[in-house]
Coordinates of C-alpha atoms in Angstrom, one line a residue:
X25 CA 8.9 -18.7 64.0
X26 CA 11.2 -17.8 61.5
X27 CA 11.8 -19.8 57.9
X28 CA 15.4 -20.4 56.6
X29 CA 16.0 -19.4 53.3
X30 CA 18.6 -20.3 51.1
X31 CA 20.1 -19.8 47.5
X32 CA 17.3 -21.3 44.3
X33 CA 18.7 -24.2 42.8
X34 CA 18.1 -24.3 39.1
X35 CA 16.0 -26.9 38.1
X36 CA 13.3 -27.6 35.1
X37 CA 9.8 -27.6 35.5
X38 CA 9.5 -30.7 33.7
X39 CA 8.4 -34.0 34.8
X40 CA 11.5 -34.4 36.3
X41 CA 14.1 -32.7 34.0
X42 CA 16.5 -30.0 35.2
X43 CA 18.0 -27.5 32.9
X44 CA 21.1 -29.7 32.6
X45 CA 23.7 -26.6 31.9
X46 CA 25.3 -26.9 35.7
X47 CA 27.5 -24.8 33.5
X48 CA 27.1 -20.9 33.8
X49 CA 25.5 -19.6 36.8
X50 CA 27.3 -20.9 39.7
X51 CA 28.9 -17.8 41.5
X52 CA 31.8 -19.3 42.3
X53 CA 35.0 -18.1 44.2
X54 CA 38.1 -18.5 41.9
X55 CA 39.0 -17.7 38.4
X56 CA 38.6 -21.4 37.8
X57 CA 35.2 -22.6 39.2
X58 CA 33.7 -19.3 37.5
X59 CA 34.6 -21.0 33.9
X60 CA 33.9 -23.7 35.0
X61 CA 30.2 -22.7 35.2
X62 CA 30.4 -21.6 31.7
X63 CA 31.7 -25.1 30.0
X64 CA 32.2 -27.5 32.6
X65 CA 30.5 -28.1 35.4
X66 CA 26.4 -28.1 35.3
X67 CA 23.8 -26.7 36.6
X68 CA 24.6 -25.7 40.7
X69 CA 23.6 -23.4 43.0
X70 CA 22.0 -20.2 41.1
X71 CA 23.4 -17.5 43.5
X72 CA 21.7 -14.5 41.8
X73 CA 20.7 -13.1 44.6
X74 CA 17.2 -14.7 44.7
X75 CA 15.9 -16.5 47.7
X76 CA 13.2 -18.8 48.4
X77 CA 12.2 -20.7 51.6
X78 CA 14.5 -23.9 51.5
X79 CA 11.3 -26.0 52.5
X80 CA 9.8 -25.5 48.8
X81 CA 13.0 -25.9 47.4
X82 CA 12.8 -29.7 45.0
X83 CA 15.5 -31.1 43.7
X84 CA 15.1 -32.2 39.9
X85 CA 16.7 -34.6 37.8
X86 CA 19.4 -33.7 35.3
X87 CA 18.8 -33.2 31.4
X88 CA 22.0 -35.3 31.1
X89 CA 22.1 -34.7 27.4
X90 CA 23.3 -31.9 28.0
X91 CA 25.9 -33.0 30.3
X92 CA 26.6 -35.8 27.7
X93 CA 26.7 -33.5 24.2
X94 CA 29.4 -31.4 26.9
X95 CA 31.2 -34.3 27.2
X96 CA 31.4 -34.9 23.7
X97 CA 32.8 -31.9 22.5
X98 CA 35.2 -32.0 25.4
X99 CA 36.5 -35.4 23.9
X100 CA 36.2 -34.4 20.2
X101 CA 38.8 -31.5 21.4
X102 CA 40.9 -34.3 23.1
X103 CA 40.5 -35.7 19.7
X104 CA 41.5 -33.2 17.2
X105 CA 44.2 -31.8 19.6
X106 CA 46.0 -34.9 19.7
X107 CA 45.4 -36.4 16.5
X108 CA 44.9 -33.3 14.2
X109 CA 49.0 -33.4 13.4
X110 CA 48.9 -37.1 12.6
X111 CA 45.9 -36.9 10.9
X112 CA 45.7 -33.8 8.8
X113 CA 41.9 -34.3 7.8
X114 CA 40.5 -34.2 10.9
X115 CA 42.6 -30.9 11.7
X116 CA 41.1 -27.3 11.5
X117 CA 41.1 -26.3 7.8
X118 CA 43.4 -24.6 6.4
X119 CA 41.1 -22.0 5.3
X120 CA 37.3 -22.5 3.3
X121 CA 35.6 -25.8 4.2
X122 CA 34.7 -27.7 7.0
X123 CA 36.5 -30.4 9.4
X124 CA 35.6 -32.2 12.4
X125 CA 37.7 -30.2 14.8
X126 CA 35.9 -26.6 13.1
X127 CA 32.9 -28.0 15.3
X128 CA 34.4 -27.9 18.4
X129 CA 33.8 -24.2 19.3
X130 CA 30.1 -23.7 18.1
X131 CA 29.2 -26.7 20.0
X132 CA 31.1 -24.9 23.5
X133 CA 28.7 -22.0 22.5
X134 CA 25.8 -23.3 21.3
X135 CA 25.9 -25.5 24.7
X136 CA 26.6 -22.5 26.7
X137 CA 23.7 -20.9 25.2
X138 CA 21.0 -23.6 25.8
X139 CA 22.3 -23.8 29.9
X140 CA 22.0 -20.0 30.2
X141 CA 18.1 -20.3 29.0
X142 CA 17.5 -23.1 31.8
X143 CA 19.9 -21.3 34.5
X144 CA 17.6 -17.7 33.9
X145 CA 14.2 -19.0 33.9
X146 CA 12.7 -17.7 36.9
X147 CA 14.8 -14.2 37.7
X148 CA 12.8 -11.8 40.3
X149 CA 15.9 -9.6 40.8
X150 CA 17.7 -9.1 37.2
X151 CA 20.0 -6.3 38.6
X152 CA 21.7 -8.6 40.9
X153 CA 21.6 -10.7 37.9
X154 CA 24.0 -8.1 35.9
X155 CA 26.1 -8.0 38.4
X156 CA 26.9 -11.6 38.7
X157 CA 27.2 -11.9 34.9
X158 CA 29.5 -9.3 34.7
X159 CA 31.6 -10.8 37.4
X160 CA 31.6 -14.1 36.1
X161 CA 32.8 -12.5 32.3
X162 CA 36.1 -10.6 34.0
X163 CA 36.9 -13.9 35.7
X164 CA 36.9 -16.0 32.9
X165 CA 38.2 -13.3 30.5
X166 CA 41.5 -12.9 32.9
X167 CA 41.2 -17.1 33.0
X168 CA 41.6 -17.5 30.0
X169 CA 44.2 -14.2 29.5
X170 CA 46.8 -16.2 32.0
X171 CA 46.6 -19.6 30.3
X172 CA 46.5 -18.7 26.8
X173 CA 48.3 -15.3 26.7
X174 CA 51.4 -17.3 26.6
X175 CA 52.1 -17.5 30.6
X176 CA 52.4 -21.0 29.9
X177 CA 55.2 -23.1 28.0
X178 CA 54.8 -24.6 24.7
X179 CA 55.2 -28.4 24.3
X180 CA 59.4 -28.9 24.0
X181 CA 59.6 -25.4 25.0
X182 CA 60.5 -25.1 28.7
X183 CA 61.1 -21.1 28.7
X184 CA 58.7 -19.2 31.7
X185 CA 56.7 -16.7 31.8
X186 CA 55.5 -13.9 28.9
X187 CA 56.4 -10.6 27.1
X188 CA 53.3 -8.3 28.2
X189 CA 54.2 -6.5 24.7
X190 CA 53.8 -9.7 22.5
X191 CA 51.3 -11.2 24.7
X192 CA 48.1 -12.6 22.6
X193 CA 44.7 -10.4 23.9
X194 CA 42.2 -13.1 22.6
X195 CA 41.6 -16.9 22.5
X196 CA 39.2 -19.2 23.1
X197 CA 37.8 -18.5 27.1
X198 CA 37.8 -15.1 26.1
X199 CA 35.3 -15.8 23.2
X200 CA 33.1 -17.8 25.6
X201 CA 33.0 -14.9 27.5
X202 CA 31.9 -12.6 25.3
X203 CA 29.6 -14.7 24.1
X204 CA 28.0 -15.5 27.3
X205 CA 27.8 -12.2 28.3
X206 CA 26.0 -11.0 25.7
X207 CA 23.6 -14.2 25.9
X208 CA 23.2 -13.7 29.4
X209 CA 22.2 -9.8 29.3
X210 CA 19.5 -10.7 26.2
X211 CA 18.5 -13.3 28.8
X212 CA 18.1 -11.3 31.7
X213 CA 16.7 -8.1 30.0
X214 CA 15.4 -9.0 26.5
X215 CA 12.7 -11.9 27.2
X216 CA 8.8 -11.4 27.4
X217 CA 6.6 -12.8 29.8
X218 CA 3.6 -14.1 27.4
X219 CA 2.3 -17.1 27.5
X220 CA 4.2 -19.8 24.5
X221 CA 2.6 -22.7 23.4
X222 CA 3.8 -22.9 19.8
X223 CA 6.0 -22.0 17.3
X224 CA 5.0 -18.7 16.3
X225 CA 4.2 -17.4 20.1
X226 CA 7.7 -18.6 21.2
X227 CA 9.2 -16.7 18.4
X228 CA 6.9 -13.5 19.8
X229 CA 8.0 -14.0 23.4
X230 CA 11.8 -13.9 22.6
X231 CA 11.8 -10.9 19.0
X232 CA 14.3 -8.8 20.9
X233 CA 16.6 -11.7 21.2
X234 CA 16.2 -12.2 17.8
X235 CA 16.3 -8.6 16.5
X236 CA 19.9 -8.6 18.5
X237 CA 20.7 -11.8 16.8
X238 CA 19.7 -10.1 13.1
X239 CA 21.5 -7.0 14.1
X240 CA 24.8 -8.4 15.0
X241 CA 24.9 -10.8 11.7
X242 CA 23.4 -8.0 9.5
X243 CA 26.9 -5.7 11.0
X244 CA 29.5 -8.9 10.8
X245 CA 28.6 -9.3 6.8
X246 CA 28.5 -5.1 6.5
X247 CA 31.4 -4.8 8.1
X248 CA 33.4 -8.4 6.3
X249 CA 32.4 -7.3 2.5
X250 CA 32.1 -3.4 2.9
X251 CA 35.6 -2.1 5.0
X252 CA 38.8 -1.4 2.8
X253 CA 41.7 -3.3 3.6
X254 CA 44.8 -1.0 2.6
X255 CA 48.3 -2.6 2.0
X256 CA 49.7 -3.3 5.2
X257 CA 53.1 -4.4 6.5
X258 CA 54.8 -6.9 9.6
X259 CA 58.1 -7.9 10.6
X260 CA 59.1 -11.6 12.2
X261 CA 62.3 -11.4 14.0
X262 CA 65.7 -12.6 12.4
X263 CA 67.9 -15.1 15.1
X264 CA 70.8 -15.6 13.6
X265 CA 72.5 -13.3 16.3
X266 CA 71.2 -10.5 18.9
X267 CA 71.8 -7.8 16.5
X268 CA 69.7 -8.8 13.8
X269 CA 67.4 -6.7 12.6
X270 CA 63.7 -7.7 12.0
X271 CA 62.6 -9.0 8.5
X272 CA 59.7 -6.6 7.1
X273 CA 56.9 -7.6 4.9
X274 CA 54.9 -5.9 3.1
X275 CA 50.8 -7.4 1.9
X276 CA 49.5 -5.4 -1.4
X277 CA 45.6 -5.5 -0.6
X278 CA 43.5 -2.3 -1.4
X279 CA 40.3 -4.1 -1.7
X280 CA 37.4 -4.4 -0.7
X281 CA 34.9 -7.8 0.5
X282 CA 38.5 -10.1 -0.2
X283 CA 37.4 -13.1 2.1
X284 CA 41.4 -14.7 1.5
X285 CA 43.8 -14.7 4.4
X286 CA 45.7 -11.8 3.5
X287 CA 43.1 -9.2 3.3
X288 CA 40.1 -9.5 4.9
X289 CA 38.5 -6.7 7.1
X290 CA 38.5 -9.4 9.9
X291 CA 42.4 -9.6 10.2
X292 CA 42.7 -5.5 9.5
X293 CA 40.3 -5.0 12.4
X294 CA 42.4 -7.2 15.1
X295 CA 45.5 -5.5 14.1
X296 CA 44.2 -2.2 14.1
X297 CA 42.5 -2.3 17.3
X298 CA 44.8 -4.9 19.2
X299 CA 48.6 -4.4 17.5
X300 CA 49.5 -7.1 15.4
X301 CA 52.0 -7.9 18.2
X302 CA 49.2 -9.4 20.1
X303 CA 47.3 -11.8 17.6
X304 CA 47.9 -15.5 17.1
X305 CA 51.3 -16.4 15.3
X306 CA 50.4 -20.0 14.2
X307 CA 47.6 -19.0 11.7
X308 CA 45.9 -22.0 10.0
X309 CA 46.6 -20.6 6.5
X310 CA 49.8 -21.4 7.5
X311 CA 48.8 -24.5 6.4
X312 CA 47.7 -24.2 3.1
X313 CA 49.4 -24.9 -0.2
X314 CA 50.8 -21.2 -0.5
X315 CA 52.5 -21.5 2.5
X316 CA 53.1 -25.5 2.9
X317 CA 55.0 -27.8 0.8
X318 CA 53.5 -30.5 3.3
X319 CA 49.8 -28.8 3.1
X320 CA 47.3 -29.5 4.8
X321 CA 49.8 -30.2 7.5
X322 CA 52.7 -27.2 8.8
X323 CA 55.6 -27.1 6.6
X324 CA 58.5 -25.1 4.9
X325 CA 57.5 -22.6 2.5
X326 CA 57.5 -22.9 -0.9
X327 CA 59.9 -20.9 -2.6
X328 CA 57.2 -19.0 -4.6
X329 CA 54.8 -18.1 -1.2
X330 CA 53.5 -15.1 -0.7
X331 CA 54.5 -12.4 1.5
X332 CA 51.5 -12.8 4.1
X333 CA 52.4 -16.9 4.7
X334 CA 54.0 -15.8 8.3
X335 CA 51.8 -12.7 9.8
X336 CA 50.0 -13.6 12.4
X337 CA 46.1 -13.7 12.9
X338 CA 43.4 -14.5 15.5
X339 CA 40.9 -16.9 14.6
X340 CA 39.3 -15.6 17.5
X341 CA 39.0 -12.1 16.7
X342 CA 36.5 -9.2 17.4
X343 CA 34.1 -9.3 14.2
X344 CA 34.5 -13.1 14.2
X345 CA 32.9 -13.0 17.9
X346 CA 30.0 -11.2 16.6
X347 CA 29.0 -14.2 14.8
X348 CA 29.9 -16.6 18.3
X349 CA 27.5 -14.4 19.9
X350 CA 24.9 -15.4 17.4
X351 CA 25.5 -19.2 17.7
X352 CA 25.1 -18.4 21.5
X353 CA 22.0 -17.0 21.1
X354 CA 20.9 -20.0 19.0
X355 CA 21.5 -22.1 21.9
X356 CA 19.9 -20.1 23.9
X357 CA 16.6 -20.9 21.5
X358 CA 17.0 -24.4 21.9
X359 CA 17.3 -23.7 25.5
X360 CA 14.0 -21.7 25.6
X361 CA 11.9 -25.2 24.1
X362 CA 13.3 -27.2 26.8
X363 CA 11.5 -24.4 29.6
X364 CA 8.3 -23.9 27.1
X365 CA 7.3 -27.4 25.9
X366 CA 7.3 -30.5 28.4
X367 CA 6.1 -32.9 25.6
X368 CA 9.4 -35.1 23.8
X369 CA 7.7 -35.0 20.8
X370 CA 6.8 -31.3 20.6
X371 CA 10.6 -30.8 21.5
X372 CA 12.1 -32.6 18.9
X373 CA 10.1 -31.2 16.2
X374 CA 10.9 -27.4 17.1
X375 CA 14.4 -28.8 17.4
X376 CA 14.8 -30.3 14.2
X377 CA 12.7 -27.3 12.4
X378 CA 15.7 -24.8 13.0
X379 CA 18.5 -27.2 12.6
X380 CA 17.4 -28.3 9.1
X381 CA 17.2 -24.8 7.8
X382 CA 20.1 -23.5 9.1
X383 CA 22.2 -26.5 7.6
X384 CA 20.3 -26.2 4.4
X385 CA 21.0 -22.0 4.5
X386 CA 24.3 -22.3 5.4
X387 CA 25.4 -25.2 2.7
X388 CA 23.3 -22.6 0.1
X389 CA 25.2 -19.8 1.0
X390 CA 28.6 -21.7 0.7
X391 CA 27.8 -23.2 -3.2
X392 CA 26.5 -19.3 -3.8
X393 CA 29.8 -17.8 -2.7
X394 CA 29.7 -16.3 0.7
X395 CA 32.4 -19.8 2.1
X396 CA 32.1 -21.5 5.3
X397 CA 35.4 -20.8 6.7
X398 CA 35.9 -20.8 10.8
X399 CA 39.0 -18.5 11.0
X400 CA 36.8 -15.5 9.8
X401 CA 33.7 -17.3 11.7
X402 CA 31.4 -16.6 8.4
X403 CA 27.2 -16.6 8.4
X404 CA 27.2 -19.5 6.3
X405 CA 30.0 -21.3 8.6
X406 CA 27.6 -20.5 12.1
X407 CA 24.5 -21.2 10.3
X408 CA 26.1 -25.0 9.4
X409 CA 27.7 -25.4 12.8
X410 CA 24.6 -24.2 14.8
X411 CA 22.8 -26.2 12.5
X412 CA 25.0 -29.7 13.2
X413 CA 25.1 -28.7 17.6
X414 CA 20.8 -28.7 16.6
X415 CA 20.9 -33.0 15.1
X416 CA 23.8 -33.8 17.2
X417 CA 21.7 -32.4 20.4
X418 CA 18.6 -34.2 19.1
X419 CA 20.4 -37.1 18.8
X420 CA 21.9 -37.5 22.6
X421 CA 18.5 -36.4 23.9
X422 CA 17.1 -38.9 21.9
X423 CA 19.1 -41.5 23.0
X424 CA 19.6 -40.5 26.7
X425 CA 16.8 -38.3 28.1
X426 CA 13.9 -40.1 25.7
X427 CA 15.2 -43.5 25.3
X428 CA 17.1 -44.2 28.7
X429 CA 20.2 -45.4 27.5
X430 CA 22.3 -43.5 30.0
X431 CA 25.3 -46.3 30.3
X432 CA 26.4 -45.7 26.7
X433 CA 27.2 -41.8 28.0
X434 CA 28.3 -42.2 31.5
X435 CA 31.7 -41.7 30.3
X436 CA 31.1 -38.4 27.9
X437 CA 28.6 -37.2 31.4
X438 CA 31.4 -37.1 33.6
X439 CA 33.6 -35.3 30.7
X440 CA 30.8 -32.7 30.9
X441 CA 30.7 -31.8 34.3
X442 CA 34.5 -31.4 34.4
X443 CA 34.9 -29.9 31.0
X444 CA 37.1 -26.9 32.3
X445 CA 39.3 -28.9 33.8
X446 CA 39.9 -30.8 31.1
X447 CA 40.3 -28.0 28.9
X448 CA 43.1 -26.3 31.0
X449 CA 44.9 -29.7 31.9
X450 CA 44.7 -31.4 28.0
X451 CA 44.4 -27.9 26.0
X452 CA 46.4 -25.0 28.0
X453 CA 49.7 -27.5 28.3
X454 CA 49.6 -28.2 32.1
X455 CA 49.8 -31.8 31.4
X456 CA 52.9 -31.2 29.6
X457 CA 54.4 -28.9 31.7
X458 CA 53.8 -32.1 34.6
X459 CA 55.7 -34.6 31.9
X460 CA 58.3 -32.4 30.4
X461 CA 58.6 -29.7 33.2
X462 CA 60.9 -32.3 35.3
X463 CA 64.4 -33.7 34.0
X464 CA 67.5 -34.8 34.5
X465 CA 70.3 -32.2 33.0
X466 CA 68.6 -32.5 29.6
X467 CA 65.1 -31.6 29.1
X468 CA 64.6 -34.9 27.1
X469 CA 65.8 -37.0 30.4
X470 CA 62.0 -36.6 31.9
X471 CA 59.4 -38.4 32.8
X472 CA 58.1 -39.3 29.6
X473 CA 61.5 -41.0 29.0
X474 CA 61.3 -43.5 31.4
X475 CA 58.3 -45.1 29.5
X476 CA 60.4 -45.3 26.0
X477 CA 59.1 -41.9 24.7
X478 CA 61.6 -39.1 23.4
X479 CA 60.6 -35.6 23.2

């Protein structure tokens, strides 16, 4: 008589908790559902080629504080998005120093981090494992290529489609990706098999993932405070008529370790490597008072700014990623004492261990001179951000897996498991291309119009 098999759901071995991150191992068909996995949509199927008779398969309930801290962030980006230009505080800074939307993205990784640890607990066949990783990092690298390379319109800019010359290489799905790929190999390949029942032997069992973790921050501050940055130039184009030449700038660096927006090995690497054709042209230090009579908001320039006020510049560059990767791989520690300790208790306290010291390290660091500034994504910056996702986690467990108090979330649960969607209908301008896409002879005769609101 045969016995039907079918795909191992992830679940936690816990008294009932699953690994809550629905979010990155689903191997899902379209571009979509495979980011999806990554920051949206919990803890599905895990199709990584391992199969078990579908009679011993149980199905678990959720770590919904997971889902919940998801949601969260999905709503503080909702927040900050929408109310950043009215409210200036709240936006990104402008440079050093910390605001509430500078969160948003450690939280996405650190999140993405602790699901990868529950979605690879058990993983028999880790080359089939690769693969799917691998898969699911082109998918949501070309995602996130299509709607932020500039395919889609601005807001009050209804022109289609984009230059392949200019287009921008890097953004904020493509960081994810890296990010999770990396996790996800140290994951599949770099985890031991001893026994963990504390501290110390948990520390043992995952060294490698550490030593990768040391390693990549030990390179990011070489590479930040060692590199020369030689003068460099850009041009912005000139629109007063077709023949217009090109206005060329020139930035005097020669220096060395300069953490400032003009020249810092972080910028010199993207525009090296990439072209600075295809970095960000809204920069934050756009923002600041050198570049901003209306700083901390966008503005005119001052007639005395300097000559770097206009190049452009990717917050989410290559050496900044190396330190994403390392708030991944944070979360994937947090992950790691959700499948090692069952007890609430025991949890919290290895929780609140690492969060304390790396808010007190990173805050140290800061006051000593090495800034927390997200745009270059500095150690001390993802020691205080990985340090906050650590209380704010604590927190929501606290409330909703420990205490019950699952009403307060239901809300910020639902935001979790659809945070992709989200994402690409609030933060890639599809709901503006619904609203303002559509008019009457004039772009401002659209829908938004008929409710009393001009564009």
């Amino acid at each position: 008589m045969g016995v039907k098999y079918e795909a191992v759901k992830g679940h936690e071995e816990n008294g009932g908790e699953e690994g809550g991150g629905r979010g990155v191992i689903t191997a899902d068909r379209t571009a979509t559902k495979a980011a999806m996995n990554m920051i949206g949509q919990g803890h599905r199927d895990l199709e990584l080629g391992l199969q078990i008779p579908a009679k011993q398969e149980q199905r678990q309930p959720r770590l919904v504080s997971l889902d919940v801290f998801r949601g969260l962030t999905v709503a503080l980006m909702i927040l900050v998005d929408n109310a950043g230009g009215s409210f200036p505080a709240i936006n990104h800074s402008p440079w050093n120093g910390l605001t509430l939307a500078d969160y948003v993205m450690p939280f996405f990784l650190f999140i993405v981090g602790v699901s990868l640890s529950l979605a690879y607990k058990k993983l028999p066949c880790k080359g089939i494992a690769t693969k799917n990783a691998v898969l699911r990092t082109l998918k949501l690298l070309v995602l996130g290529l299509v709607l932020q390379g500039g395919y889609f319109h601005r807001v009050n800019d209804l022109t289609f489609g984009v230059d392949i010359s200019q287009m921008r290489l890097m953004g904020i799905l493509q960081r994810i990706a890296i990010s999770y790929f990396v996790a996800a190999l140290c994951e599949i390949w770099l985890k031991g098999d001893s026994n963990v029942d504390s501290g110390s032997s948990l520390l043992r069992n995952y060294k490698f993932q550490w030593a990768v973790a040391s390693m990549l921050s030990i390179v990011y501050i070489v590479l930040l405070y060692g590199i020369y940055v030689p003068d460099w130039k850009y041009q912005i184009p000139i629109h007063e008529t077709s023949l217009s030449q090109p206005k060329t700038f020139l930035v005097k660096c020669g220096v060395r370790g300069d953490t400032g927006p003009a020249c810092n090995a972080v910028g010199m690497i993207d525009r090296t490597i990439f072209g600075i054709q295809h970095l960000y042209r809204r920069p934050v230090y756009a923002r600041t008072k050198q570049c901003s009579i209306n700083s901390p908001d966008y503005g005119p320039l001052p007639p005395d700014s300097p000559s770097w006020c206009q190049a452009p510049f990717d917050p989410e560059g290559i050496l900044s990623s190396l330190m994403a990767i390392v708030t991944c791989l944070v979360g994937l520690h947090y992950g790691h004492i959700i499948v090692h300790f069952k007890d609430h208790r025991n949890r919290i306290l290895h929780w609140l261990i690492p969060s304390s010291s790396l808010l007190v390290l990173g805050f140290a660091l800061d006051w000593f001179g090495m800034h927390v500034n997200k745009a270059l994504y500095t150690f001390s910056y993802m020691c205080v951000s990985a340090g906050a996702a650590g209380v704010v986690f604590v927190a929501i467990y606290l409330m909703v897996d420990m205490w019950r108090y699952r009403r307060v979330g239901m809300l910020l649960e639902w935001m979790g498991k659809h945070a992709l969607l989200i994402f690409v209908l609030v933060a890639c301008n599809l709901i503006p291309i619904l609203l303002q896409g559509f008019y009457w002879r004039q772009p401002h005769n659209n829908i938004l119009s008929v409710f009393g609101v001009r564009t």
